[in-house]
PDB file of C-alpha atoms in Angstrom:
ATOM      1  CA  MET A 101      -0.049  -0.071  -0.087  1.00 92.00           C
ATOM      2  CA  MET A 102       1.096   3.680  -0.536  1.00 97.00           C
ATOM      3  CA  LEU A 103      -0.574   6.984  -0.078  1.00 98.00           C
ATOM      4  CA  ILE A 104       0.471   9.848  -2.242  1.00 99.00           C
ATOM      5  CA  ALA A 105      -0.924  13.352  -1.829  1.00 99.00           C
ATOM      6  CA  GLN A 106      -0.764  15.894  -4.672  1.00 99.00           C
ATOM      7  CA  ILE A 107      -0.974  19.686  -4.238  1.00 99.00           C
ATOM      8  CA  SER A 108      -0.698  22.157  -7.103  1.00 98.00           C
ATOM      9  CA  ASP A 109      -0.708  25.647  -8.271  1.00 97.00           C
ATOM     10  CA  ILE A 110       0.358  27.166  -4.794  1.00 97.00           C
ATOM     11  CA  HIS A 111       1.016  30.941  -6.407  1.00 96.00           C
ATOM     12  CA  ILE A 112       3.092  32.349  -3.629  1.00 96.00           C
ATOM     13  CA  THR A 113       4.038  36.078  -4.499  1.00 94.00           C
ATOM     14  CA  ARG A 114       7.054  38.002  -3.518  1.00 94.00           C
ATOM     15  CA  GLY A 115       6.370  39.198  -0.084  1.00 91.00           C
ATOM     16  CA  GLY A 116       3.488  36.690   0.492  1.00 92.00           C
ATOM     17  CA  LEU A 117       1.244  39.130  -0.623  1.00 92.00           C
ATOM     18  CA  PRO A 118      -2.386  38.048  -2.082  1.00 93.00           C
ATOM     19  CA  ALA A 119      -1.918  36.744  -5.615  1.00 92.00           C
ATOM     20  CA  TYR A 120      -3.775  39.174  -7.956  1.00 91.00           C
ATOM     21  CA  GLY A 121      -4.625  41.357  -4.866  1.00 91.00           C
ATOM     22  CA  ILE A 122      -7.463  38.924  -4.126  1.00 91.00           C
ATOM     23  CA  ALA A 123      -6.226  35.271  -3.294  1.00 91.00           C
ATOM     24  CA  ASP A 124      -4.519  34.750   0.156  1.00 93.00           C
ATOM     25  CA  THR A 125      -2.374  31.935  -1.229  1.00 95.00           C
ATOM     26  CA  LEU A 126       0.023  32.142   1.967  1.00 96.00           C
ATOM     27  CA  SER A 127      -2.735  31.230   4.238  1.00 94.00           C
ATOM     28  CA  SER A 128      -4.071  28.493   1.765  1.00 95.00           C
ATOM     29  CA  LEU A 129      -0.663  26.787   1.678  1.00 97.00           C
ATOM     30  CA  GLN A 130      -0.471  26.969   5.727  1.00 96.00           C
ATOM     31  CA  GLU A 131      -3.866  25.469   5.670  1.00 96.00           C
ATOM     32  CA  VAL A 132      -2.884  22.509   3.407  1.00 97.00           C
ATOM     33  CA  ILE A 133       0.292  21.736   5.296  1.00 98.00           C
ATOM     34  CA  GLY A 134      -1.523  21.628   8.514  1.00 96.00           C
ATOM     35  CA  GLU A 135      -4.119  19.355   6.810  1.00 97.00           C
ATOM     36  CA  LEU A 136      -1.533  17.152   5.387  1.00 98.00           C
ATOM     37  CA  ASN A 137       0.174  16.552   8.707  1.00 98.00           C
ATOM     38  CA  ARG A 138      -3.166  15.686  10.379  1.00 96.00           C
ATOM     39  CA  LEU A 139      -3.898  12.859   7.615  1.00 97.00           C
ATOM     40  CA  ASP A 140      -4.241   9.486   9.159  1.00 96.00           C
ATOM     41  CA  PRO A 141      -2.816   7.345   7.349  1.00 97.00           C
ATOM     42  CA  THR A 142       0.014   9.607   6.760  1.00 97.00           C
ATOM     43  CA  PRO A 143       1.051   9.991   2.961  1.00 98.00           C
ATOM     44  CA  GLU A 144       4.412   8.708   2.156  1.00 98.00           C
ATOM     45  CA  ALA A 145       5.056  11.455  -0.096  1.00 98.00           C
ATOM     46  CA  VAL A 146       3.697  14.665  -1.572  1.00 99.00           C
ATOM     47  CA  ILE A 147       4.082  15.685  -5.082  1.00 99.00           C
ATOM     48  CA  ILE A 148       3.778  19.256  -6.114  1.00 99.00           C
ATOM     49  CA  SER A 149       2.743  19.712  -9.658  1.00 98.00           C
ATOM     50  CA  GLY A 150       3.932  23.250 -10.517  1.00 96.00           C
ATOM     51  CA  ASP A 151       3.230  26.984 -10.208  1.00 96.00           C
ATOM     52  CA  ILE A 152       4.984  26.942  -6.631  1.00 97.00           C
ATOM     53  CA  SER A 153       5.570  30.579  -7.116  1.00 96.00           C
ATOM     54  CA  ASP A 154       3.362  33.225  -8.859  1.00 94.00           C
ATOM     55  CA  ASP A 155       6.172  35.303 -10.189  1.00 95.00           C
ATOM     56  CA  GLY A 156       9.255  32.987 -10.182  1.00 96.00           C
ATOM     57  CA  SER A 157      11.102  35.055  -7.526  1.00 96.00           C
ATOM     58  CA  PRO A 158      13.665  33.951  -5.189  1.00 97.00           C
ATOM     59  CA  GLU A 159      11.812  35.643  -2.514  1.00 97.00           C
ATOM     60  CA  SER A 160       8.699  33.684  -3.296  1.00 97.00           C
ATOM     61  CA  TYR A 161      10.558  30.399  -3.489  1.00 98.00           C
ATOM     62  CA  ALA A 162      12.200  31.350   0.182  1.00 98.00           C
ATOM     63  CA  ILE A 163       8.732  31.709   1.691  1.00 97.00           C
ATOM     64  CA  VAL A 164       7.391  28.503   0.168  1.00 98.00           C
ATOM     65  CA  GLY A 165      10.559  26.593   1.352  1.00 97.00           C
ATOM     66  CA  GLN A 166      10.240  27.705   4.831  1.00 97.00           C
ATOM     67  CA  LEU A 167       6.776  26.602   5.139  1.00 97.00           C
ATOM     68  CA  LEU A 168       7.318  23.274   3.476  1.00 98.00           C
ATOM     69  CA  THR A 169       9.904  22.338   6.265  1.00 97.00           C
ATOM     70  CA  GLU A 170       7.000  21.886   8.312  1.00 97.00           C
ATOM     71  CA  LEU A 171       5.667  18.829   6.278  1.00 98.00           C
ATOM     72  CA  ASN A 172       6.119  15.683   8.057  1.00 97.00           C
ATOM     73  CA  MET A 173       6.733  13.743   4.779  1.00 98.00           C
ATOM     74  CA  PRO A 174       9.056  13.892   2.006  1.00 98.00           C
ATOM     75  CA  PHE A 175       7.933  16.250  -1.171  1.00 99.00           C
ATOM     76  CA  TYR A 176       8.739  16.238  -4.781  1.00 99.00           C
ATOM     77  CA  LEU A 177       8.586  19.399  -7.051  1.00 98.00           C
ATOM     78  CA  THR A 178       7.992  19.713 -10.744  1.00 98.00           C
ATOM     79  CA  PRO A 179       7.948  23.389 -12.404  1.00 98.00           C
ATOM     80  CA  GLY A 180       4.857  25.201 -13.723  1.00 97.00           C
ATOM     81  CA  ASN A 181       4.665  28.024 -16.248  1.00 96.00           C
ATOM     82  CA  HIS A 182       4.745  30.501 -13.368  1.00 96.00           C
ATOM     83  CA  ASP A 183       8.043  29.076 -12.035  1.00 97.00           C
ATOM     84  CA  GLN A 184      11.648  30.133 -12.908  1.00 97.00           C
ATOM     85  CA  LYS A 185      13.376  26.832 -13.149  1.00 97.00           C
ATOM     86  CA  GLN A 186      16.845  28.022 -11.871  1.00 97.00           C
ATOM     87  CA  ASN A 187      15.678  29.911  -9.140  1.00 98.00           C
ATOM     88  CA  LEU A 188      13.484  26.914  -8.128  1.00 98.00           C
ATOM     89  CA  ALA A 189      16.595  24.817  -8.154  1.00 98.00           C
ATOM     90  CA  ASN A 190      18.553  27.220  -6.208  1.00 98.00           C
ATOM     91  CA  ALA A 191      15.906  27.840  -3.548  1.00 97.00           C
ATOM     92  CA  PHE A 192      15.553  24.180  -2.888  1.00 98.00           C
ATOM     93  CA  ALA A 193      19.304  23.069  -3.112  1.00 97.00           C
ATOM     94  CA  ASP A 194      18.742  20.067  -0.673  1.00 97.00           C
ATOM     95  CA  HIS A 195      16.586  18.734  -3.349  1.00 98.00           C
ATOM     96  CA  ASP A 196      19.491  18.124  -5.624  1.00 97.00           C
ATOM     97  CA  TYR A 197      17.543  16.248  -8.523  1.00 98.00           C
ATOM     98  CA  LEU A 198      16.547  19.530  -9.455  1.00 98.00           C
ATOM     99  CA  ALA A 199      19.823  20.943 -10.202  1.00 98.00           C
ATOM    100  CA  THR A 200      21.176  17.608 -11.683  1.00 98.00           C
ATOM    101  CA  ALA A 201      18.092  17.431 -14.037  1.00 98.00           C
ATOM    102  CA  LEU A 202      18.671  20.986 -15.375  1.00 97.00           C
ATOM    103  CA  GLU A 203      22.589  20.369 -15.733  1.00 97.00           C
ATOM    104  CA  GLN A 204      21.789  17.074 -17.612  1.00 96.00           C
ATOM    105  CA  SER A 205      19.426  18.559 -19.814  1.00 96.00           C
ATOM    106  CA  GLY A 206      21.349  21.778 -20.652  1.00 95.00           C
ATOM    107  CA  GLY A 207      19.072  24.000 -18.736  1.00 94.00           C
ATOM    108  CA  ASP A 208      15.902  22.676 -20.741  1.00 95.00           C
ATOM    109  CA  ALA A 209      13.942  20.634 -18.157  1.00 97.00           C
ATOM    110  CA  ILE A 210      13.424  19.192 -14.644  1.00 98.00           C
ATOM    111  CA  CYS A 211      12.863  15.608 -15.411  1.00 99.00           C
ATOM    112  CA  TYR A 212      13.570  12.907 -12.805  1.00 99.00           C
ATOM    113  CA  THR A 213      12.573   9.636 -11.198  1.00 99.00           C
ATOM    114  CA  VAL A 214      11.804   8.351  -7.563  1.00 99.00           C
ATOM    115  CA  ASP A 215      12.352   4.759  -7.214  1.00 97.00           C
ATOM    116  CA  THR A 216      12.385   4.337  -3.479  1.00 97.00           C
ATOM    117  CA  TYR A 217       8.613   3.462  -3.195  1.00 98.00           C
ATOM    118  CA  PRO A 218       6.115   0.806  -4.221  1.00 98.00           C
ATOM    119  CA  VAL A 219       4.840   3.216  -7.008  1.00 98.00           C
ATOM    120  CA  ARG A 220       7.611   4.630  -9.099  1.00 99.00           C
ATOM    121  CA  LEU A 221       7.289   8.564  -9.396  1.00 99.00           C
ATOM    122  CA  ILE A 222       8.337  10.486 -12.385  1.00 99.00           C
ATOM    123  CA  GLY A 223       8.463  14.232 -12.345  1.00 99.00           C
ATOM    124  CA  LEU A 224       7.968  15.435 -16.042  1.00 99.00           C
ATOM    125  CA  ASP A 225       8.604  18.915 -16.992  1.00 98.00           C
ATOM    126  CA  THR A 226       6.036  20.390 -19.521  1.00 98.00           C
ATOM    127  CA  VAL A 227       7.069  23.865 -19.235  1.00 97.00           C
ATOM    128  CA  ILE A 228       8.102  26.002 -22.358  1.00 95.00           C
ATOM    129  CA  THR A 229       9.959  29.049 -21.146  1.00 92.00           C
ATOM    130  CA  GLY A 230       8.179  32.229 -21.981  1.00 91.00           C
ATOM    131  CA  GLU A 231       4.933  30.681 -22.654  1.00 93.00           C
ATOM    132  CA  HIS A 232       1.733  30.067 -20.826  1.00 93.00           C
ATOM    133  CA  GLY A 233       0.875  26.697 -22.533  1.00 94.00           C
ATOM    134  CA  GLY A 234       3.075  23.565 -22.176  1.00 96.00           C
ATOM    135  CA  GLY A 235       4.285  20.501 -24.098  1.00 97.00           C
ATOM    136  CA  LEU A 236       7.026  18.010 -24.527  1.00 98.00           C
ATOM    137  CA  ASN A 237      10.017  18.428 -27.142  1.00 97.00           C
ATOM    138  CA  GLU A 238      11.528  15.487 -28.708  1.00 97.00           C
ATOM    139  CA  ASN A 239      14.174  15.467 -26.169  1.00 97.00           C
ATOM    140  CA  ARG A 240      11.990  15.270 -23.162  1.00 98.00           C
ATOM    141  CA  LEU A 241       9.842  12.352 -25.073  1.00 98.00           C
ATOM    142  CA  ASP A 242      12.827  10.496 -25.738  1.00 98.00           C
ATOM    143  CA  TRP A 243      13.904  10.891 -22.031  1.00 98.00           C
ATOM    144  CA  LEU A 244      10.589   9.667 -20.836  1.00 99.00           C
ATOM    145  CA  ASP A 245      10.478   6.605 -23.336  1.00 98.00           C
ATOM    146  CA  LYS A 246      13.952   5.469 -22.262  1.00 98.00           C
ATOM    147  CA  THR A 247      13.068   5.968 -18.547  1.00 98.00           C
ATOM    148  CA  LEU A 248       9.858   3.940 -18.666  1.00 98.00           C
ATOM    149  CA  SER A 249      11.770   1.195 -20.603  1.00 98.00           C
ATOM    150  CA  GLN A 250      14.270   0.884 -17.809  1.00 97.00           C
ATOM    151  CA  ASN A 251      11.655  -0.344 -15.343  1.00 96.00           C
ATOM    152  CA  PRO A 252       8.704  -1.883 -17.246  1.00 97.00           C
ATOM    153  CA  SER A 253       7.120  -3.939 -14.774  1.00 96.00           C
ATOM    154  CA  LYS A 254       7.059  -1.354 -11.849  1.00 98.00           C
ATOM    155  CA  PRO A 255       3.724   0.497 -11.396  1.00 98.00           C
ATOM    156  CA  THR A 256       4.314   4.096 -12.380  1.00 98.00           C
ATOM    157  CA  LEU A 257       2.918   7.576 -11.571  1.00 99.00           C
ATOM    158  CA  ILE A 258       3.853  10.543 -13.715  1.00 99.00           C
ATOM    159  CA  PHE A 259       3.364  13.935 -12.334  1.00 99.00           C
ATOM    160  CA  MET A 260       3.549  17.163 -14.492  1.00 98.00           C
ATOM    161  CA  HIS A 261       2.045  20.645 -14.800  1.00 98.00           C
ATOM    162  CA  HIS A 262       0.224  21.066 -18.109  1.00 98.00           C
ATOM    163  CA  LEU A 263      -2.917  19.037 -19.068  1.00 97.00           C
ATOM    164  CA  PRO A 264      -2.100  17.190 -22.335  1.00 97.00           C
ATOM    165  CA  CYS A 265      -5.641  17.231 -23.611  1.00 96.00           C
ATOM    166  CA  VAL A 266      -8.689  19.659 -23.734  1.00 94.00           C
ATOM    167  CA  SER A 267     -10.293  20.408 -20.613  1.00 93.00           C
ATOM    168  CA  SER A 268     -13.632  21.564 -21.997  1.00 91.00           C
ATOM    169  CA  ILE A 269     -12.873  25.017 -20.244  1.00 89.00           C
ATOM    170  CA  VAL A 270     -12.497  27.000 -23.418  1.00 83.00           C
ATOM    171  CA  GLY A 271     -10.342  29.841 -21.968  1.00 83.00           C
ATOM    172  CA  MET A 272      -7.548  27.206 -20.924  1.00 87.00           C
ATOM    173  CA  ASP A 273      -7.882  25.149 -24.262  1.00 88.00           C
ATOM    174  CA  THR A 274      -6.734  28.016 -26.559  1.00 89.00           C
ATOM    175  CA  GLU A 275      -3.037  26.834 -26.254  1.00 91.00           C
ATOM    176  CA  PRO A 276      -2.649  23.143 -27.358  1.00 94.00           C
ATOM    177  CA  PHE A 277      -0.230  20.991 -25.622  1.00 96.00           C
ATOM    178  CA  VAL A 278       2.835  20.602 -27.821  1.00 97.00           C
ATOM    179  CA  ASN A 279       3.133  16.948 -29.035  1.00 98.00           C
ATOM    180  CA  SER A 280       0.031  15.719 -27.413  1.00 97.00           C
ATOM    181  CA  ALA A 281      -0.544  12.997 -29.924  1.00 98.00           C
ATOM    182  CA  ALA A 282       3.093  11.792 -29.858  1.00 98.00           C
ATOM    183  CA  PHE A 283       2.923  11.799 -25.877  1.00 98.00           C
ATOM    184  CA  ALA A 284      -0.305   9.705 -26.144  1.00 98.00           C
ATOM    185  CA  ARG A 285       1.201   7.156 -28.393  1.00 98.00           C
ATOM    186  CA  LEU A 286       4.327   6.906 -26.150  1.00 98.00           C
ATOM    187  CA  ILE A 287       2.133   6.384 -23.062  1.00 98.00           C
ATOM    188  CA  ALA A 288       0.242   3.493 -24.730  1.00 97.00           C
ATOM    189  CA  ARG A 289       3.412   1.673 -25.237  1.00 97.00           C
ATOM    190  CA  HIS A 290       4.125   1.470 -21.525  1.00 98.00           C
ATOM    191  CA  ASP A 291       1.324  -0.292 -19.788  1.00 96.00           C
ATOM    192  CA  GLN A 292       2.829   0.004 -16.186  1.00 98.00           C
ATOM    193  CA  ILE A 293       1.642   3.787 -16.005  1.00 98.00           C
ATOM    194  CA  GLN A 294      -0.997   3.630 -13.502  1.00 98.00           C
ATOM    195  CA  ARG A 295      -1.693   7.521 -13.716  1.00 98.00           C
ATOM    196  CA  ILE A 296      -0.880  10.775 -15.131  1.00 99.00           C
ATOM    197  CA  THR A 297      -1.622  13.604 -12.847  1.00 99.00           C
ATOM    198  CA  CYS A 298      -1.387  17.337 -13.563  1.00 98.00           C
ATOM    199  CA  GLY A 299      -2.047  20.872 -12.345  1.00 98.00           C
ATOM    200  CA  HIS A 300      -2.395  24.246 -14.105  1.00 96.00           C
ATOM    201  CA  LEU A 301      -6.261  23.883 -14.497  1.00 95.00           C
ATOM    202  CA  HIS A 302      -7.031  24.421 -10.742  1.00 95.00           C
ATOM    203  CA  ARG A 303      -9.918  22.032 -10.899  1.00 95.00           C
ATOM    204  CA  PRO A 304     -10.471  18.325 -10.015  1.00 96.00           C
ATOM    205  CA  ILE A 305     -10.687  16.741 -13.574  1.00 96.00           C
ATOM    206  CA  ALA A 306     -10.247  13.054 -14.866  1.00 97.00           C
ATOM    207  CA  SER A 307      -9.898  11.816 -18.523  1.00 96.00           C
ATOM    208  CA  GLN A 308      -8.632   8.930 -20.440  1.00 96.00           C
ATOM    209  CA  PHE A 309      -5.351   9.579 -22.183  1.00 96.00           C
ATOM    210  CA  GLY A 310      -3.123   7.075 -24.188  1.00 94.00           C
ATOM    211  CA  SER A 311      -3.739   3.760 -22.339  1.00 92.00           C
ATOM    212  CA  THR A 312      -4.196   5.160 -18.771  1.00 97.00           C
ATOM    213  CA  VAL A 313      -6.034   7.446 -16.504  1.00 98.00           C
ATOM    214  CA  LEU A 314      -5.404  11.232 -16.365  1.00 98.00           C
ATOM    215  CA  THR A 315      -6.187  13.362 -13.280  1.00 98.00           C
ATOM    216  CA  VAL A 316      -5.784  17.118 -12.555  1.00 98.00           C
ATOM    217  CA  SER A 317      -5.395  18.394  -9.079  1.00 98.00           C
ATOM    218  CA  PRO A 318      -7.493  21.385  -7.662  1.00 97.00           C
ATOM    219  CA  GLY A 319      -5.147  24.364  -6.826  1.00 96.00           C
ATOM    220  CA  VAL A 320      -3.867  25.544  -3.467  1.00 96.00           C
ATOM    221  CA  GLY A 321      -3.999  29.151  -4.381  1.00 93.00           C
ATOM    222  CA  MET A 322      -7.366  29.341  -5.971  1.00 92.00           C
ATOM    223  CA  GLN A 323      -9.775  27.370  -8.143  1.00 92.00           C
ATOM    224  CA  LEU A 324     -10.511  27.843 -11.712  1.00 88.00           C
ATOM    225  CA  ASN A 325     -14.328  28.905 -12.360  1.00 87.00           C
ATOM    226  CA  LEU A 326     -16.150  25.945 -13.868  1.00 88.00           C
ATOM    227  CA  ASP A 327     -17.837  27.484 -17.005  1.00 85.00           C
ATOM    228  CA  LEU A 328     -18.219  25.390 -19.962  1.00 88.00           C
ATOM    229  CA  ARG A 329     -19.782  28.182 -22.228  1.00 87.00           C
ATOM    230  CA  THR A 330     -17.674  28.665 -25.348  1.00 83.00           C
ATOM    231  CA  HIS A 331     -17.605  32.621 -25.005  1.00 81.00           C
ATOM    232  CA  VAL A 332     -16.317  33.166 -21.624  1.00 78.00           C
ATOM    233  CA  ALA A 333     -12.864  33.882 -20.433  1.00 82.00           C
ATOM    234  CA  ALA A 334     -11.009  31.745 -17.776  1.00 80.00           C
ATOM    235  CA  GLY A 335     -11.302  33.301 -14.192  1.00 85.00           C
ATOM    236  CA  PHE A 336     -10.573  32.094 -10.694  1.00 86.00           C
ATOM    237  CA  ILE A 337     -13.012  31.586  -7.800  1.00 89.00           C
ATOM    238  CA  MET A 338     -12.296  31.452  -4.100  1.00 90.00           C
ATOM    239  CA  GLU A 339     -13.820  27.865  -3.563  1.00 89.00           C
ATOM    240  CA  PRO A 340     -12.431  25.918  -0.483  1.00 90.00           C
ATOM    241  CA  THR A 341      -8.762  24.583  -1.029  1.00 93.00           C
ATOM    242  CA  ALA A 342      -8.322  20.944  -1.893  1.00 95.00           C
ATOM    243  CA  PHE A 343      -5.871  18.452  -3.230  1.00 98.00           C
ATOM    244  CA  LEU A 344      -5.600  14.893  -4.455  1.00 98.00           C
ATOM    245  CA  LEU A 345      -4.698  11.742  -2.502  1.00 99.00           C
ATOM    246  CA  HIS A 346      -3.514   8.828  -4.817  1.00 99.00           C
ATOM    247  CA  HIS A 347      -3.872   5.394  -2.922  1.00 99.00           C
ATOM    248  CA  TRP A 348      -2.144   2.436  -4.006  1.00 98.00           C
ATOM    249  CA  LEU A 349      -4.001  -0.533  -2.499  1.00 97.00           C
ATOM    250  CA  ALA A 350      -5.216  -4.085  -3.134  1.00 97.00           C
ATOM    251  CA  ASP A 351      -8.760  -4.810  -4.508  1.00 95.00           C
ATOM    252  CA  TRP A 352     -10.919  -7.645  -3.051  1.00 97.00           C
ATOM    253  CA  ASP A 353      -9.201 -10.148  -5.306  1.00 96.00           C
ATOM    254  CA  GLY A 354      -5.723  -8.828  -4.364  1.00 95.00           C
ATOM    255  CA  GLU A 355      -5.249  -7.011  -7.726  1.00 95.00           C
ATOM    256  CA  LEU A 356      -3.391  -3.657  -6.906  1.00 97.00           C
ATOM    257  CA  ARG A 357      -4.865  -0.564  -8.258  1.00 96.00           C
ATOM    258  CA  LEU A 358      -4.368   3.255  -7.923  1.00 97.00           C
ATOM    259  CA  LEU A 359      -7.275   5.247  -6.568  1.00 97.00           C
ATOM    260  CA  THR A 360      -7.566   8.955  -6.688  1.00 98.00           C
ATOM    261  CA  HIS A 361      -9.551  10.966  -4.056  1.00 98.00           C
ATOM    262  CA  THR A 362     -10.156  14.654  -4.071  1.00 97.00           C
ATOM    263  CA  HIS A 363      -9.824  15.994  -0.284  1.00 96.00           C
ATOM    264  CA  THR A 364     -11.464  19.391   0.355  1.00 94.00           C
ATOM    265  CA  ILE A 365     -10.417  21.081   3.605  1.00 91.00           C
ATOM    266  CA  GLN A 366     -13.170  22.151   5.945  1.00 76.00           C
ATOM    267  CA  GLY A 367     -12.022  25.839   6.470  1.00 65.00           C
ATOM    268  CA  SER A 368     -13.670  28.244   8.982  1.00 46.00           C
ATOM    269  CA  ASP A 369     -16.232  29.401   6.299  1.00 55.00           C
ATOM    270  CA  TYR A 370     -17.319  25.803   5.553  1.00 52.00           C
ATOM    271  CA  ARG A 371     -18.714  24.346   8.651  1.00 51.00           C
ATOM    272  CA  TRP A 372     -19.820  20.936   7.566  1.00 53.00           C
ATOM    273  CA  GLY A 373     -19.592  19.195  10.854  1.00 58.00           C
ATOM    274  CA  ALA A 374     -18.223  16.021  12.043  1.00 57.00           C
ATOM    275  CA  PRO A 375     -19.063  12.859   9.723  1.00 60.00           C
ATOM    276  CA  HIS A 376     -22.819  11.457  10.338  1.00 59.00           C
ATOM    277  CA  ARG A 377     -23.420   7.764  10.294  1.00 60.00           C
ATOM    278  CA  PHE A 378     -25.920   6.431   7.502  1.00 55.00           C
ATOM    279  CA  THR A 379     -29.052   4.447   8.590  1.00 51.00           C
ATOM    280  CA  ASP A 380     -31.097   1.889   6.604  1.00 58.00           C
ATOM    281  CA  VAL A 381     -28.387   1.108   4.163  1.00 60.00           C
ATOM    282  CA  VAL A 382     -29.473  -2.343   3.037  1.00 60.00           C
ATOM    283  CA  SER A 383     -31.336  -2.779  -0.232  1.00 58.00           C
ATOM    284  CA  PRO A 384     -35.138  -2.649   0.562  1.00 68.00           C
ATOM    285  CA  SER A 385     -36.948  -5.920   0.142  1.00 60.00           C
TER     286      SER A 385
END
């Protein structure tokens, strides 16, 4: 069994000020860290799928780094379009896989593996520097193909920032994921992939992609407004903070599978109360 928490789109600003003058992302991150530390069972690891900073500044990463020291479990980072990769690697120097990946790729990408758990974790960089949208160039696709081929029997979770398919939120679908079709074909060749999970959309979303399941994590800093009309620009809304829990466990027949739950935090403005018991739960005769 393994429990993996995923948080995404933190959007801490220089000075810790509200993002876009509205979203208190600093308090939201503190809230998430507290909730993660209270979980029982405790996650073995936390994956952070990009937009750690809102502006890519060293000051913002210093704030995030200080707060993340309060986590009671290891965490792993991958960049988003708001992140400055070198500043990220410098700020988290103890996460030496960041600087190593940048050096090995000639400064192009932060791609790496974590092989110490029952589920193999692959951090995949989808950021195109200077762009809002993302994708995978040939070098990153080649790296991923070789990396997956090295351990074809181990269950694998890929975490990255950008969604490689449409979201049905038109304001976020105007920038196609570069090499999406090639990525899907690559995924279909490797049946050990249990999940691809992303950020960027600030909403819990699920889809089929290639031969596997794709999920998207809610945002820590704010949520994307769910509006499926075709003429509406994307905007954010201050819904409750939430994150994903990926649970690797055995089914009734002993088959291992990866389940994904969305965990919404009960904050001071959302008083849902303690869990209540169901009654009359059997099928009526």
